[in-house]
């Protein structure tokens, strides 16, 4: 019975439909994908059967943290094992945990809870089938031990060179590992730019109200 309880339920077919209807909250509000259409495909890629690494390079204030929190809630409910949620340092990790991530997880009714008194600790939540660990990466031991099947890497433009590679190596023993990189743009040829070039390099396009065609947004 204990083993059966640790098996998560089948994941919904569409993570976006799930997020829109499940009541999960981000930054205190129910998720509404129509407000952030640029996040739909990156979020979907983190729940499909093919994508192993998603790299979302975005401007400020367009909902990047929202994307990470939705994916974290979905993985927490429908996956198994350790979910590592990495920030540039422990202070930032603790701030985001207390300000947003903990509340998002608490609002996710599909996560299986065991009712333990210390189920949710400072920067860590231990559920029946998953453990969510929110941490900074500047402490090198944070990236040097556990095997990590699921990983969210935030604000990589502020990470030390080489630390994204260290995070990647925590997943080499997992055949179906997934990683979601979320960051503001950085510099050409750095670790974030290299991660972007390793992928399909898709770019969000916006509809021009004048010509009626879609264009990559440039400034």
C-alpha positions as CSV (number, residue, x, y, z in Angstrom):
1,X,0.0,0.0,0.0
2,X,2.8,2.4,0.8
3,X,4.4,1.7,-2.6
4,X,1.0,2.2,-4.4
5,X,0.5,5.6,-2.6
6,X,3.9,6.8,-4.0
7,X,2.8,6.3,-7.6
8,X,1.5,9.6,-9.0
9,X,-1.8,9.7,-10.9
10,X,-1.6,9.8,-14.7
11,X,-0.6,13.3,-15.9
12,X,-3.3,15.3,-17.8
13,X,-2.9,15.4,-21.6
14,X,-2.3,19.2,-21.7
15,X,-0.4,21.1,-18.9
16,X,-1.9,24.4,-20.0
17,X,-5.5,23.2,-19.8
18,X,-4.6,21.7,-16.4
19,X,-3.1,25.0,-15.2
20,X,-6.0,27.0,-16.4
21,X,-8.6,24.8,-14.7
22,X,-6.9,23.4,-11.6
23,X,-7.0,26.5,-9.5
24,X,-3.2,26.6,-9.1
25,X,-2.1,30.1,-8.1
26,X,1.0,32.1,-9.1
27,X,1.9,35.3,-7.2
28,X,-1.5,35.0,-5.5
29,X,-3.6,34.8,-8.6
30,X,-5.1,31.9,-10.5
31,X,-3.2,31.1,-13.7
32,X,-4.6,32.3,-16.9
33,X,-2.7,31.4,-20.1
34,X,-4.4,34.1,-22.2
35,X,-2.5,36.7,-20.2
36,X,0.9,35.2,-21.2
37,X,0.5,33.5,-24.5
38,X,4.3,33.6,-25.0
39,X,4.7,31.1,-22.2
40,X,2.4,28.4,-23.5
41,X,4.8,26.5,-25.7
42,X,7.8,26.6,-23.3
43,X,5.5,25.3,-20.5
44,X,4.0,22.6,-22.8
45,X,7.5,21.4,-23.7
46,X,8.2,20.7,-20.1
47,X,5.4,18.2,-20.0
48,X,5.8,16.4,-23.3
49,X,7.5,13.1,-24.0
50,X,10.3,14.4,-26.2
51,X,11.9,17.6,-24.8
52,X,14.7,17.1,-22.3
53,X,16.0,20.6,-21.9
54,X,14.0,23.8,-22.4
55,X,15.8,27.2,-22.4
56,X,13.5,30.2,-22.1
57,X,15.4,33.5,-22.7
58,X,13.0,36.4,-22.2
59,X,12.8,40.1,-21.3
60,X,12.0,41.2,-17.8
61,X,8.5,41.1,-16.4
62,X,7.0,38.7,-19.0
63,X,6.1,35.9,-16.6
64,X,9.2,33.7,-16.6
65,X,8.9,32.9,-12.9
66,X,5.2,32.0,-13.6
67,X,6.3,29.5,-16.1
68,X,8.7,27.9,-13.6
69,X,6.1,27.7,-10.9
70,X,3.5,26.1,-13.1
71,X,6.0,23.5,-14.2
72,X,7.1,22.9,-10.6
73,X,3.5,22.4,-9.5
74,X,2.8,20.0,-12.4
75,X,5.9,18.0,-11.8
76,X,5.2,17.9,-8.1
77,X,1.8,16.4,-8.7
78,X,2.5,14.0,-11.6
79,X,6.1,13.0,-11.5
80,X,8.5,11.1,-9.1
81,X,11.7,12.0,-7.4
82,X,13.7,15.1,-6.6
83,X,12.8,18.5,-8.2
84,X,15.7,20.9,-7.9
85,X,14.7,24.6,-8.2
86,X,18.0,26.5,-8.6
87,X,18.6,30.2,-8.1
88,X,21.8,32.3,-8.1
89,X,22.3,32.2,-4.3
90,X,20.6,31.0,-1.1
91,X,19.2,34.4,-0.2
92,X,17.4,34.7,-3.5
93,X,16.2,31.1,-3.2
94,X,14.8,31.7,0.3
95,X,13.1,34.9,-0.8
96,X,11.4,33.3,-3.8
97,X,10.3,30.3,-1.7
98,X,8.6,32.4,1.0
99,X,7.2,35.0,-1.4
100,X,5.9,32.8,-4.2
101,X,6.9,29.1,-4.7
102,X,5.6,27.8,-1.4
103,X,2.2,29.4,-1.9
104,X,2.0,28.1,-5.5
105,X,2.6,24.5,-4.2
106,X,0.1,24.9,-1.4
107,X,-2.5,26.0,-4.0
108,X,-1.9,22.9,-6.1
109,X,-4.7,20.4,-5.1
110,X,-3.3,17.6,-7.2
111,X,-0.1,17.2,-5.2
112,X,-0.4,14.1,-2.9
113,X,0.4,15.1,0.6
114,X,1.3,12.8,3.5
115,X,0.0,14.9,6.3
116,X,3.4,15.0,8.1
117,X,3.9,17.9,10.5
118,X,7.1,19.0,8.7
119,X,5.9,18.3,5.2
120,X,6.9,21.8,4.1
121,X,10.2,23.1,5.4
122,X,12.1,26.3,4.7
123,X,13.0,26.0,1.0
124,X,11.9,22.3,0.8
125,X,8.6,20.5,0.4
126,X,8.4,16.7,0.9
127,X,5.4,15.1,-0.7
128,X,4.4,11.5,-1.3
129,X,6.0,11.1,-4.7
130,X,8.3,14.1,-5.0
131,X,10.5,16.4,-3.0
132,X,10.9,20.1,-4.1
133,X,14.2,21.6,-3.1
134,X,14.7,25.4,-3.7
135,X,18.4,26.4,-3.3
136,X,21.2,28.7,-4.5
137,X,23.9,27.4,-6.7
138,X,26.8,29.5,-5.5
139,X,27.3,27.0,-2.7
140,X,29.2,24.4,-4.8
141,X,27.9,21.5,-2.7
142,X,24.4,22.3,-4.0
143,X,25.3,20.8,-7.4
144,X,27.7,18.1,-6.4
145,X,25.7,15.3,-4.8
146,X,22.2,14.2,-5.6
147,X,20.9,12.7,-8.9
148,X,18.2,15.0,-10.1
149,X,15.5,13.9,-12.5
150,X,13.8,17.3,-12.7
151,X,15.4,20.6,-12.5
152,X,14.4,24.3,-12.9
153,X,17.2,26.8,-13.3
154,X,16.3,30.4,-12.8
155,X,18.2,33.7,-13.6
156,X,21.1,31.9,-15.2
157,X,22.5,35.3,-16.4
158,X,23.5,35.8,-12.8
159,X,25.2,32.4,-12.4
160,X,29.0,31.9,-12.3
161,X,30.5,30.5,-15.5
162,X,30.4,26.7,-15.6
163,X,27.7,26.3,-13.0
164,X,25.0,25.4,-15.6
165,X,27.2,22.6,-16.7
166,X,27.5,21.4,-13.1
167,X,23.7,21.4,-12.8
168,X,23.4,19.4,-16.0
169,X,25.8,16.7,-14.7
170,X,23.3,15.9,-11.9
171,X,21.0,14.5,-14.5
172,X,23.3,12.2,-16.4
173,X,22.1,9.0,-14.6
174,X,18.4,9.6,-15.4
175,X,17.1,8.5,-18.8
176,X,14.0,10.7,-18.8
177,X,15.4,13.8,-17.0
178,X,14.1,17.2,-17.8
179,X,15.6,20.7,-17.2
180,X,13.9,24.1,-17.6
181,X,16.2,27.0,-17.9
182,X,14.6,30.5,-17.4
183,X,16.6,33.7,-17.6
184,X,16.8,37.2,-18.9
185,X,19.1,37.6,-21.8
186,X,22.8,37.6,-21.1
187,X,25.9,37.8,-23.3
188,X,26.9,36.1,-26.5
189,X,28.9,32.9,-26.1
190,X,28.2,32.6,-22.3
191,X,26.6,29.4,-20.8
192,X,23.1,30.7,-21.3
193,X,23.7,31.6,-24.9
194,X,25.3,28.2,-25.5
195,X,22.2,26.4,-24.0
196,X,19.9,28.4,-26.3
197,X,22.0,27.5,-29.4
198,X,21.8,23.8,-28.4
199,X,18.1,23.9,-28.9
200,X,15.7,24.8,-31.7
201,X,16.2,28.5,-31.2
202,X,12.6,29.4,-31.7
203,X,11.6,33.0,-31.2
204,X,8.3,34.5,-30.1
205,X,6.6,36.6,-32.8
206,X,4.0,39.3,-32.3
207,X,1.2,40.4,-34.6
208,X,1.8,43.9,-36.1
209,X,-1.3,46.0,-35.9
210,X,-0.2,47.9,-39.0
211,X,0.7,45.2,-41.6
212,X,-1.2,42.3,-40.0
213,X,1.8,40.0,-40.2
214,X,3.8,38.3,-37.4
215,X,7.3,39.5,-36.6
216,X,10.1,38.8,-34.1
217,X,10.1,41.7,-31.7
218,X,13.3,43.8,-31.9
219,X,14.4,46.9,-30.2
